Amino acid sequence: MPLDLRVWRWASNFVKRQPELKTRFQRRYDYQRAKCEDPTVIRNWFRLVENTIAKYGIRSDDIYNFDETGFMMGVIASGMVVTGAERRGTAKSVQPGNREWITVIQAINAEGRAIAPFIVGAGQYHLANWYRESNLPGDWAITTTQNGWSRKVGATGCSALWSMWQDRA
C-alpha cells in the first residue's frame, strides 16, 4: 500500500499549529533496561550495597563500577543534517564496506580513579599494526574474541585485565 503523503502532512501541520506539541526523534530503548528503572528495585539494590559495604568493611577505593559499550565499526546511522537551502534530494553518507564489532570496557572507583579502557575486537590474533599505527594511549588494553563481544572474554580475561592494571598502578 503506497504511503499517502497527505496523511503525513496533515499530522505534521497539526503539530505545527499546536504550540504545546513538538516532534522529536525517538530512540530505541531496551525493555530489560527500562524495567531496571523501577524506584523500588533501585532503592533495594542501594540498601543491599550499603549493608554489604558495612558488613565487610569495604573501602571506597575498592568499589568499582564497570561498564561496557558495544558498537559496530563502519556503520553509519541515519540522522538529521543541515545543508545549504539550494541543495536538492537526500543527503548521503557513504557506508564503508568493512563492519566489525568492538566492545569497550571502562571502570572507575568510588574515589574517582579510572582504569584505562579495555578494547575487545573480533579476531583470533593481535595484529602488530593495532599498536604501531594506533593513536591509542599506551595503557589501553586490547584483546580479541571470535566476534568482538566482551561476554566471550570471561572471568579469566577480566582477571588478566585487572592484574595488568594493578601492576601499572
Short mmCIF file of C-alpha atoms in Angstrom, two decimals:
data_model
loop_
_atom_site.label_atom_id
_atom_site.label_comp_id
_atom_site.label_asym_id
_atom_site.label_seq_id
_atom_site.Cartn_x
_atom_site.Cartn_y
_atom_site.Cartn_z
CA MET A 1 0.00 0.00 0.00
CA PRO A 2 1.63 3.31 -1.05
CA LEU A 3 2.27 5.97 1.57
CA ASP A 4 -0.32 8.76 1.41
CA LEU A 5 1.71 11.94 1.91
CA ARG A 6 -1.46 13.91 2.68
CA VAL A 7 -1.83 12.00 5.93
CA TRP A 8 1.77 12.73 6.94
CA ARG A 9 1.41 16.42 6.01
CA TRP A 10 -1.82 16.66 7.97
CA ALA A 11 -0.14 15.27 11.10
CA SER A 12 2.91 17.49 10.63
CA ASN A 13 0.80 20.61 10.06
CA PHE A 14 -1.39 19.75 13.05
CA VAL A 15 1.66 19.61 15.33
CA LYS A 16 2.93 22.93 13.94
CA ARG A 17 -0.38 24.60 14.83
CA GLN A 18 -0.26 23.35 18.44
CA PRO A 19 2.30 25.32 20.50
CA GLU A 20 2.23 22.70 23.26
CA LEU A 21 3.27 19.91 20.85
CA LYS A 22 6.63 19.23 19.29
CA THR A 23 8.07 16.44 17.12
CA ARG A 24 11.27 14.72 18.13
CA PHE A 25 13.28 11.74 17.02
CA GLN A 26 12.62 8.77 19.23
CA ARG A 27 15.34 6.48 20.50
CA ARG A 28 15.11 2.71 20.88
CA TYR A 29 15.20 1.61 24.49
CA ASP A 30 15.64 -1.97 25.64
CA TYR A 31 12.78 -3.44 27.65
CA GLN A 32 15.13 -5.05 30.21
CA ARG A 33 16.86 -1.70 30.77
CA ALA A 34 13.52 0.07 31.23
CA LYS A 35 12.50 -2.49 33.88
CA CYS A 36 15.61 -1.53 35.87
CA GLU A 37 14.28 1.99 36.38
CA ASP A 38 11.74 0.88 38.98
CA PRO A 39 12.40 3.09 42.08
CA THR A 40 11.68 0.20 44.47
CA VAL A 41 14.22 -2.07 42.75
CA ILE A 42 16.81 0.74 42.78
CA ARG A 43 16.22 1.56 46.47
CA ASN A 44 16.52 -2.12 47.45
CA TRP A 45 19.73 -2.50 45.46
CA PHE A 46 21.36 0.51 47.16
CA ARG A 47 20.27 -0.80 50.57
CA LEU A 48 21.91 -4.15 49.78
CA VAL A 49 25.14 -2.42 48.65
CA GLU A 50 25.26 -0.26 51.80
CA ASN A 51 24.73 -3.31 54.03
CA THR A 52 27.43 -5.30 52.19
CA ILE A 53 29.93 -2.42 52.49
CA ALA A 54 29.22 -2.10 56.22
CA LYS A 55 29.29 -5.87 56.86
CA TYR A 56 32.66 -6.47 55.17
CA GLY A 57 34.30 -3.07 55.82
CA ILE A 58 34.89 -2.40 52.12
CA ARG A 59 36.84 0.81 51.43
CA SER A 60 35.53 3.24 48.81
CA ASP A 61 38.73 2.94 46.76
CA ASP A 62 37.97 -0.78 46.41
CA ILE A 63 34.48 -0.21 44.98
CA TYR A 64 34.44 -0.13 41.18
CA ASN A 65 31.76 0.39 38.60
CA PHE A 66 32.45 -1.42 35.34
CA ASP A 67 30.52 -0.61 32.20
CA GLU A 68 30.74 -1.71 28.62
CA THR A 69 29.54 -0.37 25.35
CA GLY A 70 29.48 -2.21 22.07
CA PHE A 71 29.30 -0.78 18.61
CA MET A 72 29.75 -1.85 15.05
CA MET A 73 32.57 -0.01 13.34
CA GLY A 74 31.85 1.02 9.79
CA VAL A 75 28.10 1.51 10.25
CA ILE A 76 26.61 4.91 9.56
CA ALA A 77 23.33 5.76 11.25
CA SER A 78 20.64 7.92 9.70
CA GLY A 79 20.22 11.31 11.27
CA MET A 80 19.28 14.92 10.77
CA VAL A 81 21.81 17.01 8.84
CA VAL A 82 21.99 20.69 7.91
CA THR A 83 22.69 21.52 4.25
CA GLY A 84 22.50 24.55 2.01
CA ALA A 85 18.95 25.57 1.05
CA GLU A 86 19.76 25.24 -2.65
CA ARG A 87 20.61 21.56 -2.31
CA ARG A 88 18.01 19.12 -3.64
CA GLY A 89 17.48 15.50 -2.71
CA THR A 90 18.55 13.49 0.29
CA ALA A 91 21.97 13.95 1.86
CA LYS A 92 24.02 10.77 1.73
CA SER A 93 26.94 9.33 3.66
CA VAL A 94 29.00 6.56 2.11
CA GLN A 95 28.94 3.36 4.15
CA PRO A 96 32.39 1.72 4.33
CA GLY A 97 32.42 -1.94 3.36
CA ASN A 98 34.05 -3.35 6.50
CA ARG A 99 31.97 -3.90 9.63
CA GLU A 100 33.42 -5.18 12.87
CA TRP A 101 32.05 -5.43 16.39
CA ILE A 102 34.07 -3.64 19.04
CA THR A 103 33.40 -3.60 22.77
CA VAL A 104 34.99 -1.12 25.15
CA ILE A 105 35.02 -1.83 28.89
CA GLN A 106 35.69 1.02 31.31
CA ALA A 107 35.82 1.20 35.09
CA ILE A 108 36.05 3.86 37.78
CA ASN A 109 36.20 3.51 41.54
CA ALA A 110 34.18 5.38 44.16
CA GLU A 111 37.16 7.72 44.72
CA GLY A 112 37.09 8.78 41.05
CA ARG A 113 40.13 6.83 39.84
CA ALA A 114 39.54 5.44 36.36
CA ILE A 115 41.09 2.33 34.86
CA ALA A 116 42.35 2.63 31.29
CA PRO A 117 39.80 1.24 28.79
CA PHE A 118 39.85 -2.39 27.69
CA ILE A 119 39.05 -2.88 24.00
CA VAL A 120 37.68 -6.18 22.71
CA GLY A 121 37.83 -6.69 18.94
CA ALA A 122 36.90 -9.51 16.62
CA GLY A 123 39.74 -11.81 15.64
CA GLN A 124 41.93 -14.69 16.72
CA TYR A 125 45.28 -12.89 16.95
CA HIS A 126 46.61 -9.48 17.90
CA LEU A 127 47.88 -7.59 14.86
CA ALA A 128 51.08 -5.57 15.17
CA ASN A 129 49.63 -2.54 13.37
CA TRP A 130 46.98 -2.19 16.12
CA TYR A 131 49.86 -0.99 18.26
CA ARG A 132 52.26 0.58 15.72
CA GLU A 133 49.72 2.56 13.69
CA SER A 134 47.36 3.41 16.51
CA ASN A 135 46.75 6.65 18.35
CA LEU A 136 45.63 4.71 21.42
CA PRO A 137 47.36 5.62 24.68
CA GLY A 138 49.88 3.01 25.81
CA ASP A 139 47.94 1.99 28.92
CA TRP A 140 44.83 0.89 27.00
CA ALA A 141 44.47 -2.89 26.74
CA ILE A 142 43.35 -4.75 23.63
CA THR A 143 42.15 -8.33 23.38
CA THR A 144 40.30 -10.41 20.82
CA THR A 145 37.32 -12.73 20.74
CA GLN A 146 35.82 -14.51 17.78
CA ASN A 147 33.05 -11.92 17.39
CA GLY A 148 34.33 -8.88 19.34
CA TRP A 149 31.83 -9.25 22.18
CA SER A 150 33.02 -8.97 25.77
CA ARG A 151 30.98 -11.88 27.12
CA LYS A 152 33.43 -14.17 25.32
CA VAL A 153 36.32 -12.69 27.34
CA GLY A 154 35.05 -14.35 30.51
CA ALA A 155 36.36 -14.22 34.04
CA THR A 156 39.89 -15.21 33.01
CA GLY A 157 40.20 -12.28 30.62
CA CYS A 158 38.77 -9.81 33.13
CA SER A 159 41.12 -11.18 35.80
CA ALA A 160 44.08 -10.71 33.46
CA LEU A 161 42.98 -7.14 32.71
CA TRP A 162 42.62 -6.38 36.41
CA SER A 163 46.08 -7.82 37.18
CA MET A 164 47.64 -5.86 34.33
CA TRP A 165 46.06 -2.64 35.56
CA GLN A 166 47.12 -3.29 39.18
CA ASP A 167 50.73 -3.80 38.01
CA ARG A 168 50.68 -0.40 36.29
CA ALA A 169 49.05 1.43 39.22
#
